[in-house]
Amino acid sequence: MRDVGVRPLVNERVEILHNGAHLDLAGVEDLAGAEYGRGPDLGKALGGRDLSRPVVLLAHQPVFADEAARHGVDLQLSGHTHGGQMFPLTAITELVNPVGSGLGRVDDTQVYVTNGAGFFGPPVRVGAPADITLLELRSPLPG
């Protein structure tokens, strides 16, 4: 990623300033990295931040949303599930994740999970179309 100019956020955050509005964008390691000593560390990623600014968290697995909610994250963006790809995986995906596909909520944290453009295992999708999501974040209207 770095070779093509993309900066991964590895248990860290950056402040984004656009048209006078501030936003913290944070990213954490995947949960699967914990067994290799490279797991997510929200304390490191969010520590010392200005709590008056909204924070968007990039976390590969939607099951991390419970932890994100405990840390006051406003929006978590995830993938991992591929929307379940096909039955019965769609049902299992919905059972083990707080949000399996699309927009949902865990406590006060909104969670968006993209189905992604790829697949896991067999190259088949039934009822879980591939997608590439374009998000537009806007400041809330006053009042």
Tab-separated table of C-alpha atoms in Angstrom:
chain	number	residue	atom	x	y	z
A	1	MET	CA	0.000	0.000	0.000
A	2	ARG	CA	2.736	2.440	0.910
A	3	ASP	CA	4.444	1.780	-2.436
A	4	VAL	CA	1.451	3.257	-4.264
A	5	GLY	CA	1.083	6.243	-1.938
A	6	VAL	CA	-1.611	4.915	0.421
A	7	ARG	CA	-0.919	5.431	4.103
A	8	PRO	CA	-2.421	2.656	6.204
A	9	LEU	CA	-3.572	3.735	9.656
A	10	VAL	CA	-2.051	1.120	11.944
A	11	ASN	CA	-3.524	1.712	15.410
A	12	GLU	CA	-3.315	5.440	14.790
A	13	ARG	CA	-5.395	8.389	13.678
A	14	VAL	CA	-5.122	11.518	11.595
A	15	GLU	CA	-7.008	14.773	11.837
A	16	ILE	CA	-8.825	15.847	8.711
A	17	LEU	CA	-9.693	19.516	8.270
A	18	HIS	CA	-12.005	20.430	5.392
A	19	ASN	CA	-13.871	23.721	4.935
A	20	GLY	CA	-13.453	24.537	8.621
A	21	ALA	CA	-14.789	21.175	9.834
A	22	HIS	CA	-12.633	18.726	11.800
A	23	LEU	CA	-12.819	14.943	11.781
A	24	ASP	CA	-10.583	12.270	13.267
A	25	LEU	CA	-9.977	9.264	11.025
A	26	ALA	CA	-8.581	6.272	12.899
A	27	GLY	CA	-7.566	2.808	11.810
A	28	VAL	CA	-6.791	-0.335	13.768
A	29	GLU	CA	-5.102	-3.619	12.984
A	30	ASP	CA	-7.377	-6.563	12.194
A	31	LEU	CA	-8.520	-8.789	15.043
A	32	ALA	CA	-6.863	-11.737	13.274
A	33	GLY	CA	-3.470	-10.084	13.820
A	34	ALA	CA	-3.695	-10.467	17.603
A	35	GLU	CA	-2.295	-14.000	17.482
A	36	TYR	CA	0.813	-12.543	15.784
A	37	GLY	CA	1.186	-9.646	18.223
A	38	ARG	CA	-0.417	-7.161	15.809
A	39	GLY	CA	-3.974	-6.799	17.055
A	40	PRO	CA	-6.156	-3.697	17.282
A	41	ASP	CA	-5.293	-1.088	19.906
A	42	LEU	CA	-8.032	1.533	20.202
A	43	GLY	CA	-6.347	3.100	23.207
A	44	LYS	CA	-3.346	3.887	21.044
A	45	ALA	CA	-5.421	4.937	18.042
A	46	LEU	CA	-7.744	7.244	19.988
A	47	GLY	CA	-5.662	8.286	22.985
A	48	GLY	CA	-5.300	12.018	23.571
A	49	ARG	CA	-7.766	13.040	20.880
A	50	ASP	CA	-10.064	16.043	21.081
A	51	LEU	CA	-13.376	14.504	22.168
A	52	SER	CA	-15.365	17.357	20.622
A	53	ARG	CA	-14.461	16.097	17.130
A	54	PRO	CA	-16.300	13.201	15.499
A	55	VAL	CA	-14.253	10.066	14.888
A	56	VAL	CA	-14.543	7.577	12.042
A	57	LEU	CA	-12.871	4.216	12.620
A	58	LEU	CA	-11.607	1.853	9.950
A	59	ALA	CA	-11.808	-1.666	11.387
A	60	HIS	CA	-11.855	-4.655	9.062
A	61	GLN	CA	-14.253	-6.820	11.071
A	62	PRO	CA	-17.678	-5.514	12.131
A	63	VAL	CA	-17.526	-7.550	15.380
A	64	PHE	CA	-15.094	-4.882	16.591
A	65	ALA	CA	-18.025	-2.436	16.839
A	66	ASP	CA	-18.731	-3.367	20.462
A	67	GLU	CA	-15.235	-2.202	21.417
A	68	ALA	CA	-15.554	0.871	19.201
A	69	ALA	CA	-18.836	1.825	20.888
A	70	ARG	CA	-17.196	1.588	24.323
A	71	HIS	CA	-14.593	4.100	23.087
A	72	GLY	CA	-17.151	6.608	21.764
A	73	VAL	CA	-16.535	6.048	18.052
A	74	ASP	CA	-19.159	7.818	15.942
A	75	LEU	CA	-18.901	5.682	12.797
A	76	GLN	CA	-17.097	2.402	12.132
A	77	LEU	CA	-16.427	1.350	8.544
A	78	SER	CA	-15.855	-2.364	7.985
A	79	GLY	CA	-15.827	-5.137	5.419
A	80	HIS	CA	-14.836	-8.757	6.038
A	81	THR	CA	-18.273	-10.377	5.713
A	82	HIS	CA	-18.784	-10.150	1.920
A	83	GLY	CA	-22.450	-9.859	2.905
A	84	GLY	CA	-22.399	-13.600	3.538
A	85	GLN	CA	-22.025	-14.328	-0.203
A	86	MET	CA	-24.765	-16.997	-0.325
A	87	PHE	CA	-27.093	-19.012	1.872
A	88	PRO	CA	-26.420	-20.412	4.494
A	89	LEU	CA	-23.422	-18.097	4.960
A	90	THR	CA	-25.702	-15.040	4.833
A	91	ALA	CA	-27.591	-16.300	7.892
A	92	ILE	CA	-24.399	-17.155	9.764
A	93	THR	CA	-22.916	-13.754	8.942
A	94	GLU	CA	-25.946	-12.014	10.420
A	95	LEU	CA	-25.747	-14.154	13.566
A	96	VAL	CA	-22.085	-13.571	14.390
A	97	ASN	CA	-21.782	-9.883	13.424
A	98	PRO	CA	-23.693	-6.932	14.872
A	99	VAL	CA	-24.097	-5.716	11.266
A	100	GLY	CA	-23.606	-8.174	8.413
A	101	SER	CA	-24.090	-5.761	5.522
A	102	GLY	CA	-25.073	-2.130	5.092
A	103	LEU	CA	-25.747	0.416	7.827
A	104	GLY	CA	-26.580	-0.487	11.404
A	105	ARG	CA	-25.945	0.633	14.957
A	106	VAL	CA	-24.193	-0.667	18.045
A	107	ASP	CA	-25.174	1.518	20.997
A	108	ASP	CA	-24.312	5.096	19.901
A	109	THR	CA	-21.921	3.974	17.156
A	110	GLN	CA	-23.104	3.729	13.563
A	111	VAL	CA	-21.551	0.807	11.692
A	112	TYR	CA	-21.349	0.489	7.923
A	113	VAL	CA	-20.287	-2.834	6.410
A	114	THR	CA	-19.564	-3.086	2.703
A	115	ASN	CA	-20.024	-6.373	0.848
A	116	GLY	CA	-16.866	-5.539	-1.073
A	117	ALA	CA	-16.045	-6.489	-4.621
A	118	GLY	CA	-14.319	-9.806	-3.946
A	119	PHE	CA	-15.291	-13.114	-2.443
A	120	PHE	CA	-14.126	-15.747	0.005
A	121	GLY	CA	-13.912	-19.378	-1.042
A	122	PRO	CA	-16.142	-20.179	-4.011
A	123	PRO	CA	-16.510	-17.322	-6.527
A	124	VAL	CA	-20.282	-17.199	-6.017
A	125	ARG	CA	-22.655	-14.519	-4.706
A	126	VAL	CA	-26.381	-15.055	-4.271
A	127	GLY	CA	-28.362	-12.357	-2.486
A	128	ALA	CA	-25.226	-10.438	-1.491
A	129	PRO	CA	-24.234	-8.326	-4.490
A	130	ALA	CA	-20.686	-7.030	-4.759
A	131	ASP	CA	-20.293	-3.330	-4.085
A	132	ILE	CA	-17.782	-0.553	-3.894
A	133	THR	CA	-19.122	2.052	-1.490
A	134	LEU	CA	-18.627	5.778	-1.891
A	135	LEU	CA	-19.273	7.632	1.351
A	136	GLU	CA	-19.935	11.336	1.591
A	137	LEU	CA	-19.644	12.706	5.115
A	138	ARG	CA	-21.423	15.944	5.902
A	139	SER	CA	-21.570	18.159	8.935
A	140	PRO	CA	-24.944	18.022	10.664
A	141	LEU	CA	-27.281	20.897	9.996
A	142	PRO	CA	-27.320	23.497	12.766
A	143	GLY	CA	-30.212	23.315	15.243
